[in-house]
């Protein structure tokens, strides 16, 4: 099972190095309406999901204001992924893979 977590915000993702406007000057760019505005505290939701050969896990929605920490990963997400893995893979032998996020590689989460 491959897993990942993602924070989605109403602002989306803006990369000033890649999101470029080609214009002769700033006023020309402004006329095109190509300004990127952002809210200071946008609506956001954090979601976790796992993918297997047999399908996707259910989505795991974090509570409002909850962030991924080594403790929440160990106490909430790992049991969720285990339960979903057993549901999808029907108790076959299976491997669990996550990325190198600090909450995944913390000593607590590795035990």
Coordinates of N, CA and C in Angstrom, one line a residue:
X1 N 0.8 -1.2 0.0 CA 0.0 0.0 0.0 C 0.9 1.2 0.0
X2 N 0.6 2.1 -0.9 CA 1.3 3.4 -1.0 C 0.4 4.4 -0.3
X3 N 0.9 5.3 0.5 CA 0.1 6.3 1.2 C 0.7 7.7 1.1
X4 N -0.2 8.6 1.3 CA 0.2 10.0 1.4 C -0.9 10.9 2.0
X5 N -0.5 12.0 2.5 CA -1.4 13.0 3.1 C -1.2 14.3 2.4
X6 N -2.3 15.1 2.3 CA -2.2 16.3 1.5 C -3.1 17.4 2.1
X7 N -2.7 18.6 2.2 CA -3.4 19.7 2.7 C -4.0 20.5 1.5
X8 N -5.3 20.5 1.4 CA -5.9 21.3 0.3 C -6.4 22.6 0.8
X9 N -6.1 23.7 0.2 CA -6.6 25.0 0.6 C -7.4 25.7 -0.5
X10 N -8.3 26.6 -0.1 CA -9.1 27.3 -1.1 C -8.2 28.1 -2.0
X11 N -7.1 28.6 -1.5 CA -6.1 29.3 -2.3 C -5.4 28.5 -3.4
X12 N -5.4 27.2 -3.2 CA -4.7 26.4 -4.2 C -3.2 26.5 -3.9
X13 N -2.4 26.1 -4.9 CA -0.9 26.2 -4.7 C -0.4 27.2 -5.7
X14 N 0.3 28.2 -5.3 CA 0.9 29.2 -6.2 C 2.4 29.1 -6.1
X15 N 3.1 28.9 -7.2 CA 4.5 28.8 -7.2 C 5.0 30.0 -8.0
X16 N 5.5 31.1 -7.4 CA 5.9 32.3 -8.1 C 7.1 32.0 -9.1
X17 N 7.8 30.9 -9.0 CA 8.9 30.7 -9.9 C 8.3 30.1 -11.2
X18 N 7.2 29.4 -11.2 CA 6.6 28.7 -12.3 C 5.4 29.4 -12.9
X19 N 4.6 30.1 -12.1 CA 3.4 30.8 -12.5 C 3.8 32.2 -13.0
X20 N 4.2 32.3 -14.3 CA 4.7 33.5 -14.8 C 3.8 34.2 -15.8
X21 N 3.7 35.5 -15.8 CA 2.9 36.3 -16.8 C 3.9 37.0 -17.7
X22 N 3.8 36.8 -18.9 CA 4.6 37.5 -19.9 C 3.9 38.8 -20.3
X23 N 4.5 39.9 -20.0 CA 3.9 41.2 -20.4 C 5.0 42.2 -20.5
X24 N 4.7 43.3 -21.2 CA 5.7 44.4 -21.4 C 6.0 45.1 -20.1
X25 N 4.9 45.3 -19.3 CA 5.1 46.0 -18.0 C 4.0 45.5 -17.1
X26 N 4.1 46.0 -15.8 CA 3.2 45.6 -14.8 C 1.8 46.0 -15.1
X27 N 1.6 47.2 -15.7 CA 0.2 47.6 -16.0 C -0.4 46.7 -17.1
X28 N 0.4 46.3 -18.0 CA -0.1 45.3 -19.0 C -0.6 44.0 -18.4
X29 N 0.2 43.5 -17.4 CA -0.2 42.3 -16.7 C -1.5 42.5 -15.9
X30 N -1.6 43.7 -15.3 CA -2.8 44.0 -14.5 C -4.0 44.1 -15.3
X31 N -3.9 44.6 -16.6 CA -5.0 44.7 -17.5 C -5.6 43.3 -17.8
X32 N -4.7 42.4 -17.9 CA -5.2 41.0 -18.2 C -5.9 40.3 -17.1
X33 N -5.8 40.9 -15.9 CA -6.5 40.3 -14.8 C -5.7 39.1 -14.3
X34 N -4.4 39.1 -14.4 CA -3.6 38.0 -14.1 C -3.0 38.1 -12.7
X35 N -3.7 38.7 -11.8 CA -3.2 38.9 -10.4 C -3.6 37.7 -9.6
X36 N -2.8 37.2 -8.8 CA -3.1 36.0 -7.9 C -3.3 36.6 -6.5
X37 N -4.5 36.5 -6.0 CA -4.8 37.0 -4.7 C -5.0 35.8 -3.8
X38 N -4.6 36.0 -2.5 CA -4.7 34.9 -1.5 C -5.4 35.4 -0.3
X39 N -6.2 34.5 0.4 CA -6.8 34.9 1.6 C -5.7 34.6 2.7
X40 N -5.7 35.4 3.8 CA -4.7 35.2 4.8 C -5.0 33.9 5.6
X41 N -6.2 33.5 5.8 CA -6.5 32.3 6.5 C -7.6 31.5 5.7
X42 N -7.1 30.8 4.6 CA -8.1 30.2 3.7 C -8.7 28.9 4.3
X43 N -9.9 28.6 3.8 CA -10.5 27.3 4.2 C -9.6 26.2 3.7
X44 N -9.4 25.2 4.6 CA -8.5 24.1 4.2 C -9.0 22.8 4.8
X45 N -8.5 21.7 4.2 CA -8.9 20.4 4.7 C -7.6 19.5 4.4
X46 N -7.3 18.7 5.4 CA -6.2 17.7 5.2 C -6.8 16.4 5.1
X47 N -6.3 15.6 4.1 CA -6.8 14.3 3.7 C -5.7 13.3 3.6
X48 N -5.9 12.1 4.0 CA -5.0 11.0 3.8 C -5.6 9.9 3.0
X49 N -4.8 9.2 2.2 CA -5.4 8.1 1.4 C -4.3 7.1 1.1
X50 N -4.7 5.9 0.9 CA -3.7 4.8 0.5 C -4.2 4.2 -0.8
X51 N -3.2 3.7 -1.6 CA -3.5 3.1 -2.9 C -2.9 1.7 -2.9
X52 N -3.7 0.7 -3.4 CA -3.3 -0.7 -3.5 C -3.7 -1.1 -4.9
X53 N -3.2 -2.3 -5.3 CA -3.6 -3.0 -6.5 C -5.1 -3.2 -6.6
X54 N -5.7 -3.4 -5.4 CA -7.1 -3.7 -5.3 C -8.0 -2.5 -5.1
X55 N -7.5 -1.3 -5.1 CA -8.3 -0.1 -4.9 C -7.7 0.8 -3.9
X56 N -8.4 1.9 -3.7 CA -8.1 3.0 -2.8 C -8.7 2.7 -1.4
X57 N -8.0 3.2 -0.4 CA -8.6 3.2 0.9 C -9.7 4.3 0.9
X58 N -10.5 4.2 2.0 CA -11.4 5.3 2.2 C -10.6 6.6 2.5
X59 N -11.1 7.7 2.3 CA -10.4 9.0 2.6 C -10.4 9.2 4.1
X60 N -9.3 9.6 4.7 CA -9.3 10.0 6.1 C -9.2 11.5 6.2
X61 N -10.2 12.1 6.8 CA -10.2 13.5 6.9 C -9.8 13.9 8.3
X62 N -8.8 14.8 8.4 CA -8.3 15.3 9.7 C -9.4 16.2 10.2
X63 N -9.4 16.3 11.6 CA -10.4 17.2 12.2 C -9.9 18.7 11.9
X64 N -10.8 19.6 12.0 CA -10.5 21.0 11.8 C -9.3 21.4 12.8
X65 N -8.3 22.0 12.2 CA -7.2 22.5 13.0 C -6.2 21.4 13.4
X66 N -6.5 20.1 13.0 CA -5.6 19.0 13.3 C -4.5 18.9 12.2
X67 N -3.3 18.7 12.7 CA -2.1 18.6 11.7 C -1.5 17.2 11.9
X68 N -0.7 16.8 10.9 CA -0.1 15.6 11.0 C 1.2 15.7 11.8
X69 N 1.2 15.0 12.9 CA 2.4 14.9 13.8 C 2.8 13.5 13.9
X70 N 4.0 13.2 14.5 CA 4.4 11.9 14.7 C 3.4 11.1 15.6
X71 N 2.8 11.9 16.6 CA 1.8 11.2 17.5 C 0.5 10.9 16.8
X72 N 0.0 11.9 16.0 CA -1.3 11.6 15.3 C -1.1 10.5 14.2
X73 N 0.1 10.5 13.6 CA 0.4 9.5 12.6 C 0.4 8.1 13.3
X74 N 1.0 8.0 14.4 CA 1.1 6.7 15.1 C -0.3 6.3 15.7
X75 N -1.0 7.2 16.3 CA -2.2 6.9 17.0 C -3.5 6.8 16.1
X76 N -3.5 7.5 15.0 CA -4.7 7.6 14.2 C -4.5 7.0 12.8
X77 N -3.5 7.5 12.1 CA -3.3 7.1 10.7 C -2.8 5.7 10.5
X78 N -1.8 5.2 11.3 CA -1.3 3.9 11.1 C -2.4 2.8 11.4
X79 N -3.2 3.0 12.5 CA -4.3 2.0 12.6 C -5.4 2.1 11.5
X80 N -5.6 3.3 11.0 CA -6.5 3.4 9.9 C -6.0 2.7 8.6
X81 N -4.7 2.9 8.3 CA -4.1 2.3 7.1 C -4.1 0.8 7.3
X82 N -3.9 0.3 8.5 CA -3.8 -1.2 8.8 C -5.2 -1.7 8.5
X83 N -6.2 -1.1 9.1 CA -7.6 -1.6 8.9 C -8.0 -1.6 7.5
X84 N -7.7 -0.5 6.8 CA -8.0 -0.4 5.3 C -7.2 -1.4 4.5
X85 N -6.0 -1.7 4.9 CA -5.2 -2.7 4.2 C -5.8 -4.1 4.3
X86 N -6.2 -4.4 5.5 CA -6.9 -5.7 5.7 C -8.2 -5.8 5.0
X87 N -8.9 -4.7 4.9 CA -10.2 -4.7 4.2 C -9.9 -4.9 2.7
X88 N -9.0 -4.2 2.1 CA -8.8 -4.3 0.7 C -8.0 -5.5 0.3
X89 N -7.1 -5.9 1.1 CA -6.2 -7.0 0.7 C -6.6 -8.4 1.3
X90 N -7.7 -8.3 2.1 CA -8.3 -9.5 2.7 C -7.3 -10.4 3.4
X91 N -6.5 -9.8 4.3 CA -5.6 -10.4 5.2 C -4.5 -11.2 4.4
X92 N -4.2 -10.8 3.2 CA -3.0 -11.4 2.5 C -1.8 -10.7 3.1
X93 N -0.6 -11.3 2.8 CA 0.6 -10.6 3.2 C 0.7 -9.3 2.3
X94 N 1.0 -8.2 2.9 CA 1.1 -7.0 2.1 C 2.2 -6.1 2.8
X95 N 2.7 -5.2 1.9 CA 3.7 -4.2 2.4 C 3.1 -2.8 2.5
X96 N 3.6 -2.1 3.4 CA 3.2 -0.7 3.7 C 4.3 0.3 3.3
X97 N 4.0 1.3 2.5 CA 5.1 2.2 2.1 C 4.6 3.6 2.3
X98 N 5.4 4.4 2.9 CA 5.1 5.9 3.1 C 6.3 6.7 2.7
X99 N 6.2 8.0 2.5 CA 7.3 8.8 2.1 C 8.2 9.2 3.3
X100 N 9.1 10.1 3.1 CA 10.0 10.4 4.2 C 9.6 11.6 5.0
X101 N 8.3 11.9 5.1 CA 7.9 13.0 6.0 C 8.4 12.8 7.4
X102 N 8.6 13.8 8.1 CA 9.2 13.7 9.5 C 8.3 13.0 10.4
X103 N 7.0 13.1 10.2 CA 6.0 12.4 11.1 C 6.1 10.9 10.8
X104 N 6.5 10.5 9.6 CA 6.6 9.0 9.3 C 7.9 8.4 9.8
X105 N 8.9 9.2 9.8 CA 10.3 8.7 10.1 C 10.6 8.9 11.6
X106 N 9.8 9.5 12.4 CA 10.0 9.7 13.8 C 10.2 8.4 14.5
X107 N 11.0 8.4 15.5 CA 11.3 7.1 16.3 C 10.0 6.5 16.7
X108 N 9.0 7.2 17.2 CA 7.8 6.7 17.7 C 7.1 5.9 16.6
X109 N 7.0 6.5 15.4 CA 6.3 5.9 14.3 C 7.0 4.7 13.7
X110 N 8.3 4.5 13.9 CA 9.0 3.4 13.4 C 8.9 2.2 14.2
X111 N 8.4 2.3 15.4 CA 8.4 1.1 16.3 C 7.2 0.3 16.1

